[in-house]
Short mmCIF file of C-alpha atoms in Angstrom, two decimals:
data_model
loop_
_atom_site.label_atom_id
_atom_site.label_comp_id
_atom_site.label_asym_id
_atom_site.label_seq_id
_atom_site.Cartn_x
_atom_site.Cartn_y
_atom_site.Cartn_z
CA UNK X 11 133.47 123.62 106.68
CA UNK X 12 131.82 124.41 109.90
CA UNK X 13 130.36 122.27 112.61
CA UNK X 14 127.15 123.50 111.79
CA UNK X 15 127.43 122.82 107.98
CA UNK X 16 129.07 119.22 108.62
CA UNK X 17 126.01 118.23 110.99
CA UNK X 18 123.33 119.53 107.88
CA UNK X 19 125.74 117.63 105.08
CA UNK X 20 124.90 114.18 107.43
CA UNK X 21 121.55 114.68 108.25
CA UNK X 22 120.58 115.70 104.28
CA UNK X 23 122.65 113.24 102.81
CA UNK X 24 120.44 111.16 99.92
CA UNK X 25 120.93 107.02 99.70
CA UNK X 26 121.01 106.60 95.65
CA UNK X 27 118.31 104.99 94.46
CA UNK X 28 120.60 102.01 92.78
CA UNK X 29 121.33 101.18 96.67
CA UNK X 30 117.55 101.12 97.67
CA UNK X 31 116.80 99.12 94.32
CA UNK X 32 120.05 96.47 94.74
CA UNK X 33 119.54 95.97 98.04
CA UNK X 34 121.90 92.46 97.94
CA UNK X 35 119.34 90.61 97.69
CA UNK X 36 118.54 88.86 100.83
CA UNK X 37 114.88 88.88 101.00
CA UNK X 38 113.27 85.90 98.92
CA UNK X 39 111.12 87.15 95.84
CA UNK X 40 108.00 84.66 95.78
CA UNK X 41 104.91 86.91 95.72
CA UNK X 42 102.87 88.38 92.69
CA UNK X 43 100.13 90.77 92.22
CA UNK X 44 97.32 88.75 94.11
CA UNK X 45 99.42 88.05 96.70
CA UNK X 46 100.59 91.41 97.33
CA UNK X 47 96.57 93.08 96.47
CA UNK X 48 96.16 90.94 99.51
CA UNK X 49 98.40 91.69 101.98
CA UNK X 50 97.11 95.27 100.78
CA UNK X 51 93.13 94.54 101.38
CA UNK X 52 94.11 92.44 104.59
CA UNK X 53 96.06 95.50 105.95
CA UNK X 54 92.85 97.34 105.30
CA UNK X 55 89.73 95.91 105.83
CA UNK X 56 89.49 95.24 109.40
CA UNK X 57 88.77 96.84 112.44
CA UNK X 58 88.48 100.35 110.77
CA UNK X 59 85.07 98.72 109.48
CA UNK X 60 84.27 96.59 112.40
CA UNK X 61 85.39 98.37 115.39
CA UNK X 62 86.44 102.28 114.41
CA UNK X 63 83.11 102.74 112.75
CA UNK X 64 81.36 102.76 116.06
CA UNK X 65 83.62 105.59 117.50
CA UNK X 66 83.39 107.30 114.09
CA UNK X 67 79.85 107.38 113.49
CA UNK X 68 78.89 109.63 116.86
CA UNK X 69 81.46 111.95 115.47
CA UNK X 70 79.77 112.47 112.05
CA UNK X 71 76.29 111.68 111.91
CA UNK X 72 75.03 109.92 108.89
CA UNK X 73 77.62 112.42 107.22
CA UNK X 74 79.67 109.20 107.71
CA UNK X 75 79.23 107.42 104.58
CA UNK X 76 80.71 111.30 103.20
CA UNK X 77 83.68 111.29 105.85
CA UNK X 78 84.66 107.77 104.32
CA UNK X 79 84.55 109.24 100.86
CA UNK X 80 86.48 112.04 101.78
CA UNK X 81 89.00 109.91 103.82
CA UNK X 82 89.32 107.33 100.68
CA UNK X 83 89.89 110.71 98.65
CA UNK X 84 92.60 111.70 101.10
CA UNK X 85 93.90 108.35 100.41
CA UNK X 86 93.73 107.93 96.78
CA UNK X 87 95.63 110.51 96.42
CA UNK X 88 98.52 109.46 98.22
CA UNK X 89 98.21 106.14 97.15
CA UNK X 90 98.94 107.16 93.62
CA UNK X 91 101.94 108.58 94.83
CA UNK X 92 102.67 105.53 96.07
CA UNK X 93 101.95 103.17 93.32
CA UNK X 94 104.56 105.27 91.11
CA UNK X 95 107.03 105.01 94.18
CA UNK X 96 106.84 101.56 94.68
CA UNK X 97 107.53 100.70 91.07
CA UNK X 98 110.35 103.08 90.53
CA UNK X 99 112.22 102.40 94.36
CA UNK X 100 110.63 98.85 95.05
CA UNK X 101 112.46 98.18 98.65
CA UNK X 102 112.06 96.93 101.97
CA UNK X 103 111.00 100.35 103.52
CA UNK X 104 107.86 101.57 101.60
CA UNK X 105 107.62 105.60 102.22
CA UNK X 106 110.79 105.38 104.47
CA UNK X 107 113.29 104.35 101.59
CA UNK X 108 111.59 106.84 98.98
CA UNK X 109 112.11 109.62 101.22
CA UNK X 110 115.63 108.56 101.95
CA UNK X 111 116.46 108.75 98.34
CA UNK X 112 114.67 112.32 97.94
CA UNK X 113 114.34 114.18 101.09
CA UNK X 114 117.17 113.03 102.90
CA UNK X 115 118.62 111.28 106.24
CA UNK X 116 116.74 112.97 108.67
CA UNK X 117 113.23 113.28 106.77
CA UNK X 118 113.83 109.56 106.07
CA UNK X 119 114.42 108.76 110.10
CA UNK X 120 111.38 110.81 110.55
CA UNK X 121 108.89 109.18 107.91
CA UNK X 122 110.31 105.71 109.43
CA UNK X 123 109.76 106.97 113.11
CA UNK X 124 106.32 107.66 111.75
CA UNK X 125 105.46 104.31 110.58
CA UNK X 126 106.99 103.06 113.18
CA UNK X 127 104.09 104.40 115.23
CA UNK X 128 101.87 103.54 112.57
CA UNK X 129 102.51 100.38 112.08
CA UNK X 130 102.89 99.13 115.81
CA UNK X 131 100.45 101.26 116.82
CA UNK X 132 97.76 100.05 114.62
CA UNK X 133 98.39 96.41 114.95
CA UNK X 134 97.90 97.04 118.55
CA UNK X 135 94.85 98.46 117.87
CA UNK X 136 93.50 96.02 116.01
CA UNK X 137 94.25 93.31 118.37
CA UNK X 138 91.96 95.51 121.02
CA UNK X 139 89.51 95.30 118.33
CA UNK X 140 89.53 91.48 118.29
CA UNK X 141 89.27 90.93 121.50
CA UNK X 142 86.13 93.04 121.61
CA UNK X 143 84.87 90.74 118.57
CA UNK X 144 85.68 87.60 120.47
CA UNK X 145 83.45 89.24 123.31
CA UNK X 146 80.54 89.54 121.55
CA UNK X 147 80.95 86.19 119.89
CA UNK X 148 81.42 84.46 123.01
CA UNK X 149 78.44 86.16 124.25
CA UNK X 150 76.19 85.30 121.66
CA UNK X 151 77.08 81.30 121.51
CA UNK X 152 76.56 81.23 125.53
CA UNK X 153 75.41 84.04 126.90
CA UNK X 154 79.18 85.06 129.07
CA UNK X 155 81.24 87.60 128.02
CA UNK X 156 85.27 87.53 129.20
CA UNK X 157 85.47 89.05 132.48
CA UNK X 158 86.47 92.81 131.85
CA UNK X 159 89.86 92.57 134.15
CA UNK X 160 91.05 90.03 131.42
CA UNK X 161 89.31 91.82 128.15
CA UNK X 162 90.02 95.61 129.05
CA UNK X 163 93.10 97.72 129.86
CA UNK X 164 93.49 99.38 132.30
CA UNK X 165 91.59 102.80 132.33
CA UNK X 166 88.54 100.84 130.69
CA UNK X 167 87.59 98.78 133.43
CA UNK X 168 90.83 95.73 133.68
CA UNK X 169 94.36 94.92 134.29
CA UNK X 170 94.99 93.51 131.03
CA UNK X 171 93.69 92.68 127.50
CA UNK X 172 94.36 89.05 126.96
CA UNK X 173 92.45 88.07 124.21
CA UNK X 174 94.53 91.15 121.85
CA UNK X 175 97.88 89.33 123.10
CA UNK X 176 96.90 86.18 122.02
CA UNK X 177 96.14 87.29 118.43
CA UNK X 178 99.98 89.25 118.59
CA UNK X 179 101.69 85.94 119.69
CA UNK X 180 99.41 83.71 117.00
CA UNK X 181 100.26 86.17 114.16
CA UNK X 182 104.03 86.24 115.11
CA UNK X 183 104.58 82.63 115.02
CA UNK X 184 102.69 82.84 111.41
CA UNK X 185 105.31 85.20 110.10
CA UNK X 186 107.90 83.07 111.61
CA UNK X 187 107.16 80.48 109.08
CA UNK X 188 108.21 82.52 106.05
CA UNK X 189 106.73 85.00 103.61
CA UNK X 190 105.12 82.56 101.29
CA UNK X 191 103.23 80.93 103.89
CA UNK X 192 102.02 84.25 105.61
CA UNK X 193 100.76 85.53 102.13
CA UNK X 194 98.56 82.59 101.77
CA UNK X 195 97.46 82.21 105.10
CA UNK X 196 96.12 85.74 104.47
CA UNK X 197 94.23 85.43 101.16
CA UNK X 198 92.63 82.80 102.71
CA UNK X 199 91.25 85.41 105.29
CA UNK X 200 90.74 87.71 102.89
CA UNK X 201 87.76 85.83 101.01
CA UNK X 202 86.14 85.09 104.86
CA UNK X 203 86.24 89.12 105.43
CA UNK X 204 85.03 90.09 102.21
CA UNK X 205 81.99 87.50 102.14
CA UNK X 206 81.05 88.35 105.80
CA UNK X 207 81.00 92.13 105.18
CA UNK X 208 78.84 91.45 101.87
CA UNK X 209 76.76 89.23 104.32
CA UNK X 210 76.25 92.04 106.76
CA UNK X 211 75.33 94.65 103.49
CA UNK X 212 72.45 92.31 102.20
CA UNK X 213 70.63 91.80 105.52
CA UNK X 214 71.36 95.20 106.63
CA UNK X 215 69.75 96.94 103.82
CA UNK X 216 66.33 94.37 104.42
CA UNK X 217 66.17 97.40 107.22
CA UNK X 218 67.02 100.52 105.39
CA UNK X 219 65.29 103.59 106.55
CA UNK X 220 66.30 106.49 104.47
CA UNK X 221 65.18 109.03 107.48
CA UNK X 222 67.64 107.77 109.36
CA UNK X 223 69.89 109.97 106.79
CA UNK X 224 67.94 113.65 108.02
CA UNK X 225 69.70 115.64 108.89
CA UNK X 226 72.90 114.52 106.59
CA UNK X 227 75.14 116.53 108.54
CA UNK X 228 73.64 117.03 112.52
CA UNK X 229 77.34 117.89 113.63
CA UNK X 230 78.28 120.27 110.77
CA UNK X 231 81.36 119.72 108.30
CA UNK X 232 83.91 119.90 111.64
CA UNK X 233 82.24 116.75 112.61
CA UNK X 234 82.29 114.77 108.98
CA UNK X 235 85.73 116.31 108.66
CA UNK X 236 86.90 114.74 112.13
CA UNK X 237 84.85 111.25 111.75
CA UNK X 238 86.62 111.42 108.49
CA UNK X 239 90.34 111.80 110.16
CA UNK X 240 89.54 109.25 112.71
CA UNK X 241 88.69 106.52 110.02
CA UNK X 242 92.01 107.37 108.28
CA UNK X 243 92.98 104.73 110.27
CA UNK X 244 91.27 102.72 108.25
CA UNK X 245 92.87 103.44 105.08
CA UNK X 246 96.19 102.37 106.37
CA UNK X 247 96.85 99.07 104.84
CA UNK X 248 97.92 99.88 101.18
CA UNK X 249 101.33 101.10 102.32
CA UNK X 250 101.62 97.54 103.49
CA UNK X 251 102.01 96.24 99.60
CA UNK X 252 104.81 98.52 99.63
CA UNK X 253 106.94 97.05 102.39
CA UNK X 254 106.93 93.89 100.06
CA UNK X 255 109.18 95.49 97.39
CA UNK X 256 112.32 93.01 98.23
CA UNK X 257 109.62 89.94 98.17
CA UNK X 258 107.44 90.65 95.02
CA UNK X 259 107.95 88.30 91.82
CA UNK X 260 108.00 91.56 89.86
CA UNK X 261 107.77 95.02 91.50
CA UNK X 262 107.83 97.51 89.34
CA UNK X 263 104.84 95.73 87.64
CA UNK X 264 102.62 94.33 90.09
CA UNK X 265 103.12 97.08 93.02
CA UNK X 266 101.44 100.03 91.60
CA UNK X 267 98.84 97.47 90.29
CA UNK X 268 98.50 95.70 93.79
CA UNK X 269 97.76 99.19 95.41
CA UNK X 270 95.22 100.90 92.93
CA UNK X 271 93.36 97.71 92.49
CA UNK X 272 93.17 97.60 96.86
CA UNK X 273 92.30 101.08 97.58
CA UNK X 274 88.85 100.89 94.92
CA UNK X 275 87.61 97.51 96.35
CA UNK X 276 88.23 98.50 100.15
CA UNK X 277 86.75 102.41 99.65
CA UNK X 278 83.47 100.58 97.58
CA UNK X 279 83.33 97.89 100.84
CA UNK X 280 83.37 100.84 103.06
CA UNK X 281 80.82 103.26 101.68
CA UNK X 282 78.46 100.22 101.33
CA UNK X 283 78.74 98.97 104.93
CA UNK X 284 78.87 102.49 106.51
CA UNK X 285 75.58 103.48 104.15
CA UNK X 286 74.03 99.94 105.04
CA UNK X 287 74.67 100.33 109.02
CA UNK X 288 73.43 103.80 108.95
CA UNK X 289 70.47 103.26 107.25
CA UNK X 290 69.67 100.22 109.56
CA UNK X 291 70.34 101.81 113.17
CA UNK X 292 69.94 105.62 113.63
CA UNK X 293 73.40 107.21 114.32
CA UNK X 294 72.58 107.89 117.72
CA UNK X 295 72.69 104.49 118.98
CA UNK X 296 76.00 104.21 117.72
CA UNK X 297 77.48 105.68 121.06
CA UNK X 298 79.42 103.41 123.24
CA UNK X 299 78.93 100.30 120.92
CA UNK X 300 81.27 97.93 120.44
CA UNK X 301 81.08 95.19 117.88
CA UNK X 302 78.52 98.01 116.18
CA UNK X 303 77.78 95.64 112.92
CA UNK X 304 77.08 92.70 115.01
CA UNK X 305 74.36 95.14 116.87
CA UNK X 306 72.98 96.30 114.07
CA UNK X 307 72.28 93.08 112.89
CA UNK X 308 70.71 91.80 116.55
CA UNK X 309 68.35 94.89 116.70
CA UNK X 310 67.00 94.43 113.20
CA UNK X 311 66.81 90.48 112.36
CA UNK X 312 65.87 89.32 116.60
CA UNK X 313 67.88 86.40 115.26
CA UNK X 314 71.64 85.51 116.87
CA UNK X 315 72.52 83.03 113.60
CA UNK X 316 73.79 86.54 110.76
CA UNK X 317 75.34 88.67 114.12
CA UNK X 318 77.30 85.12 114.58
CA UNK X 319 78.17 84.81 111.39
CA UNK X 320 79.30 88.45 111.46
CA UNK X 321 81.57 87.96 114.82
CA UNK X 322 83.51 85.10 112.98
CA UNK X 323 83.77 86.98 110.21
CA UNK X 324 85.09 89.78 112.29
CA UNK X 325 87.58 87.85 114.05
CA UNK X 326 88.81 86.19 110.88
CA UNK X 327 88.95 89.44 109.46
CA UNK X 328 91.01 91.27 112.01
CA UNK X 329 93.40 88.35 112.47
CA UNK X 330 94.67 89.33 108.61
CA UNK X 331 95.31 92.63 109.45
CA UNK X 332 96.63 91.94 113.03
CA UNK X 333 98.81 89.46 110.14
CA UNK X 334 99.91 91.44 107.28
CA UNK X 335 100.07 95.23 109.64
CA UNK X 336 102.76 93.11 111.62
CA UNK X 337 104.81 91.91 108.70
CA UNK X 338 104.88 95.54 107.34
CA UNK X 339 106.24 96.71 110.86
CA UNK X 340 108.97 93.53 110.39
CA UNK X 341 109.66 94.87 106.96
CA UNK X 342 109.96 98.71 107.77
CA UNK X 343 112.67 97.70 110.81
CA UNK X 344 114.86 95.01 108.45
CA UNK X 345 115.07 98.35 106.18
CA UNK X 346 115.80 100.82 108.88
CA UNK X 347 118.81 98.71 110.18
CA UNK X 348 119.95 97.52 106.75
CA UNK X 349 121.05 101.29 106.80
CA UNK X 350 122.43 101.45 109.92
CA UNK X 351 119.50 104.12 111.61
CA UNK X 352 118.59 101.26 114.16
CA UNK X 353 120.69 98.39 115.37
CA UNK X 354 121.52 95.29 113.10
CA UNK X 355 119.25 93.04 115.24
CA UNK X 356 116.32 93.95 112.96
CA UNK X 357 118.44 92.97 109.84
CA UNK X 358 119.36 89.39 110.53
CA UNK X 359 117.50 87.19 108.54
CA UNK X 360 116.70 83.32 109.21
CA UNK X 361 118.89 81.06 107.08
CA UNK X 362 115.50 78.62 107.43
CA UNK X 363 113.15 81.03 106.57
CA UNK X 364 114.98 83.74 105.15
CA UNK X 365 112.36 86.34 107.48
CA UNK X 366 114.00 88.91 109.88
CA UNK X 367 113.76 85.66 113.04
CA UNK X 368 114.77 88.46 115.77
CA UNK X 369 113.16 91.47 114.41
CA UNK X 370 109.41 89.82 114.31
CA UNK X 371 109.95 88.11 117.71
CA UNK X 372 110.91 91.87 119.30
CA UNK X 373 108.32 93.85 117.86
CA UNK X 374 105.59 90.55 118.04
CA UNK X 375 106.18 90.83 121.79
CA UNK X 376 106.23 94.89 121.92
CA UNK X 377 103.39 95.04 120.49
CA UNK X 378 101.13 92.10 122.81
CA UNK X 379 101.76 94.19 125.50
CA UNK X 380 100.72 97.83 123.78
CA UNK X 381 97.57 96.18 122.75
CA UNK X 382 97.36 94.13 126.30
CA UNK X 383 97.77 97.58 128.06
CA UNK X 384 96.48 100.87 125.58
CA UNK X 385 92.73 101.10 125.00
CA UNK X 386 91.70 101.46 121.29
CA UNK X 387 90.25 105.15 120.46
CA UNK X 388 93.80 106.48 121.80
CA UNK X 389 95.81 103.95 119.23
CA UNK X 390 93.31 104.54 116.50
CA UNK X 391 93.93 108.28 116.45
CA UNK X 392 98.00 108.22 117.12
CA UNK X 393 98.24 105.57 114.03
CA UNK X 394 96.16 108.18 112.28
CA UNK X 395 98.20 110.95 112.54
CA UNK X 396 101.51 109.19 112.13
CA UNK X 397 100.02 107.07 109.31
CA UNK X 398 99.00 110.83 107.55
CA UNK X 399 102.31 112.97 108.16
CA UNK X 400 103.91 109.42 106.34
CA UNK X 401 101.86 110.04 103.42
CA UNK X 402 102.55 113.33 103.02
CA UNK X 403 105.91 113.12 102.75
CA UNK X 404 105.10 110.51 99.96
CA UNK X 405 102.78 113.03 97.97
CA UNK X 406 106.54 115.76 98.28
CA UNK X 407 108.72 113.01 97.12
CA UNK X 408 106.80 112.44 94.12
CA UNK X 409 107.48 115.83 92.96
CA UNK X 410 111.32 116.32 93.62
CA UNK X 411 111.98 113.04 91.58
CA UNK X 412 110.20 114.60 89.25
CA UNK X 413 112.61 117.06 89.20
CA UNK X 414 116.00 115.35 90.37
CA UNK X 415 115.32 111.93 88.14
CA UNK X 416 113.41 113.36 85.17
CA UNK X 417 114.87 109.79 83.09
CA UNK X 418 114.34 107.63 85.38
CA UNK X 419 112.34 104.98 84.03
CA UNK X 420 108.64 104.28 85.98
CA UNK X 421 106.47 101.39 85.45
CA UNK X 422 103.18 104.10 86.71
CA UNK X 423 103.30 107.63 87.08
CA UNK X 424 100.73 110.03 88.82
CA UNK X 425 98.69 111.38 86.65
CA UNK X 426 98.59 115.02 86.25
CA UNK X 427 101.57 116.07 88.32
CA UNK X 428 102.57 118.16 90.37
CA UNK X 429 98.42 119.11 90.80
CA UNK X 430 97.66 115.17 91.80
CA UNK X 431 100.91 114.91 94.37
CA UNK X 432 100.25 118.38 95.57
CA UNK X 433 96.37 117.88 96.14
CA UNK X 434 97.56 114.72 98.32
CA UNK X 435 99.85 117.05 100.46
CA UNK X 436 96.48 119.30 101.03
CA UNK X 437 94.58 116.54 102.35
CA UNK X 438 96.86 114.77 104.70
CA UNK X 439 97.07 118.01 106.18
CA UNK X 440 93.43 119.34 106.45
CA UNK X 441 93.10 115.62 107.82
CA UNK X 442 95.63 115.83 110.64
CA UNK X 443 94.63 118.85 111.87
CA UNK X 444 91.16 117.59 111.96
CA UNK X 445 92.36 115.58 114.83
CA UNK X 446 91.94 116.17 118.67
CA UNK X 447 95.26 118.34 120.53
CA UNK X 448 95.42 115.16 122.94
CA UNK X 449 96.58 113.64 119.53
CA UNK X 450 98.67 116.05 118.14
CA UNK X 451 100.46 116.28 121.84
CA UNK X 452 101.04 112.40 121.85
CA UNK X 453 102.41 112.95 118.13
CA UNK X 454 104.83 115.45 118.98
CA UNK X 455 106.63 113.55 121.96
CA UNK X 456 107.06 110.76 119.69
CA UNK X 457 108.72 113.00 117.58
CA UNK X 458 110.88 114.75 120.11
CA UNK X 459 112.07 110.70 121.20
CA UNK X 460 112.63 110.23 117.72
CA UNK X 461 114.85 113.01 117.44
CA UNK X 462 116.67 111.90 120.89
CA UNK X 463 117.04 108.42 119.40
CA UNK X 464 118.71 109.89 116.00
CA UNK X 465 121.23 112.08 117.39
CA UNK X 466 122.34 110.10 120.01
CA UNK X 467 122.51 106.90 117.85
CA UNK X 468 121.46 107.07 114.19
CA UNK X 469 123.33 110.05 112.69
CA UNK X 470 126.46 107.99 113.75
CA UNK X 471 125.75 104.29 112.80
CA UNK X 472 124.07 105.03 109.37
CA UNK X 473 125.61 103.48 106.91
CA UNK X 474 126.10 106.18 104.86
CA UNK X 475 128.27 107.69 107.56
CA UNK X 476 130.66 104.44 108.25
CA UNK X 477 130.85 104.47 104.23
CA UNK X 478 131.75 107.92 104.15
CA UNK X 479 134.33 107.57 106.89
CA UNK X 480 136.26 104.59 105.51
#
């Protein structure tokens, strides 16, 4: 065999699905189906509804409330995908382990360098979104706002974004505490979000104007097509469910369950809320705004008590997904260096706690300074595009174990495949290249690290390689 041929036989070689599924059992099963629809909505519903929408909306026009059908399309798709997935490989690594078992090493290293950025990327930009939050609710109980050299990064005005490093730090000890605790820290948050969002619908639509809808598309289908890629990143949180495969009561059961049931209640939240804010503030104003639900509600009630309400709401909110994005970034990293593809600091787990002690404390810290640094529309859009070449590879890997495991029993399967996987594949990739080439450029020397990172390290440590050797 050649050099050439050796080198493809390692970087194609498949982990059996028996390995991803028998893990040895470290992780401590204690979660069921409302815990893990949780951790799903609280991945979700945050800042892509409380922060993202007022970047969005001056992209799209009232064609928003379409662009967040079309991006919960996008997503339902894959998400089906994922619900069979997740019951038939229920590990650790969500999209990473189920391309490892169909696509291979190197697709697998990719698809986890992907969520990687996802992941870390997003919960950095929904820490920038909390701080923002904390802004406005500091300004409307006194009247001061945080000084922007201690609420901004630098290239928005400041030297450094404390108030999105303290929500990193506050989440990290959280998750130090165990899984169990985390999970029901975050329902609790949960209920605050979803009441405080239903809140903000009922007043909002006291001020409905429906002319505030004409023209329905003033930027033309490239600009509902690109608000629609930029609140991707709002669509993110479902794949957390998945990282929870090692910790759920019963995956192949309550998984696919978990993730359907999230995706329809946060894609009903959204169109009502984007309809609702639209309808109560022409799009126009939407430029610049942060905080853009809390303005809508000061510019059409005069009153500071419901935009209050709103900003702890908000804060509550993002704090679960600032929560449950981090422990899926924990999750995806234990998995990654379970199989040798990054080093075994990310695998060693807490005899107290039984929760990857190291791994959370690393990326907790990584992360506080991304968000402390980064401003948001730059992390939105690179957790976009990472978050949607990840779900593509989901929508393939449906259809070769289709083919490869034809037996294989599955507690869901996609309905009408090959169309349903295939239609998924479409839209991830009309989506991505819907985004900006400053994106796309970012996206592509992540990859080219990535690739550094593999072949200088991975392709020798994996596990599959030190197995194959001995």
């Amino acid at each position: 065999m050649s050099n050439g041929q050796r080198i493809g036989a390692r970087v194609l070689r498949r982990k059996p699905i028996d390995q991803l599924t028998h893990p040895g059992g470290e992780l401590k099963r204690t979660m069921g189906v409302g815990h893990l629809t949780m951790i799903s909505i609280g991945a979700t519903l945050g800042t892509g509804i409380f922060v993202v929408l007022g970047e969005a909306v001056p992209l799209a026009g009232p064609a928003i409330v379409v662009s967040f059908v079309l991006a919960g399309i996008t997503a339902l798709f894959s998400a089906l995908s994922y619900a069979e997935l997740a019951g038939l490989i229920p590990a650790s690594g969500s999209s990473y382990s189920y391309t490892y078992a169909t696509l291979g090493e190197i697709v697998a290293w990719v698809c986890g360098w992907c969520l990687v950025l996802e992941y870390g990327v997003s919960v950095a930009a929904v820490a920038v979104g909390w701080g923002q939050y904390v802004n406005e609710l500091l300004h409307l109980l006194t009247g001061l706002r945080i000084p922007d050299v201690l609420s901004q990064p630098p290239g928005a005005g400041g030297v450094v974004n404390v108030p999105a490093v303290l929500v990193v730090v506050i989440s990290m000890l959280v998750l130090l505490g165990g899984a169990r605790g985390s999970a029901r820290t975050n329902t609790i948050l949960v209920w605050v979000k979803v009441g405080a969002l239903l809140m903000f619908c009922a007043v909002a639509f006291t001020a409905f104007k429906a002319g505030n809808f004409a023209p329905l598309f003033p930027l033309g289908l490239a600009g509902m097509s690109a608000g629609a890629a930029t609140l991707f990143f709002s669509y993110i949180g479902f794949d957390a469910a998945s990282t929870a495969g090692e910790e759920a009561t019963n995956p192949q059961r309550d998984l696919p369950r978990a993730i359907i049931i999230s995706l329809v209640v946060v894609t009903a939240l959204y169109c009502a809320v984007a309809l609702a804010a639209v309808g109560a503030m022409p799009w126009q104003s939407f430029e610049g705004t942060e905080a853009a639900l809390s303005r809508v509600l000061t510019d059409n009630t005069g009153s500071t008590i419901f935009p209050v309400l709103l900003s702890v709401g908000a804060v509550i909110a993002i704090t679960s997904v600032v929560l449950t994005v981090l422990y899926g970034q924990t999750r995806i990293l234990y998995a990654m260096s379970r199989d040798g593809l990054v080093p075994s600091l990310f695998s060693k787990l807490s005899p107290r706690t039984g929760v990857p002690f190291a791994n959370t404390v690393v990326v907790g810290l990584f992360i506080a300074v991304l968000a402390a640094l980064v401003p948001l529309g730059a992390l939105a859009d690179a957790t976009s595009i990472g978050t949607l070449f990840a779900f593509a590879l989901v929508n393939v890997a449906v259809i070769i174990l289709r083919r490869t495991e034809p037996h294989r029993e599955r507690s869901f399967r996609v309905p009408l495949s090959p169309v349903t996987p295939l239609l998924g594949l479409g839209f991830c990739v009309y989506m991505m290249f819907s985004l900006g080439l400053d994106t796309w450029v970012a996206f592509l020397g992540w990859m080219v690290l990535g690739f550094v990172i593999y072949f200088g390290y991975s392709v020798r440590k994996a596990r599959l390689e030190v197995q194959a050797r001995d």
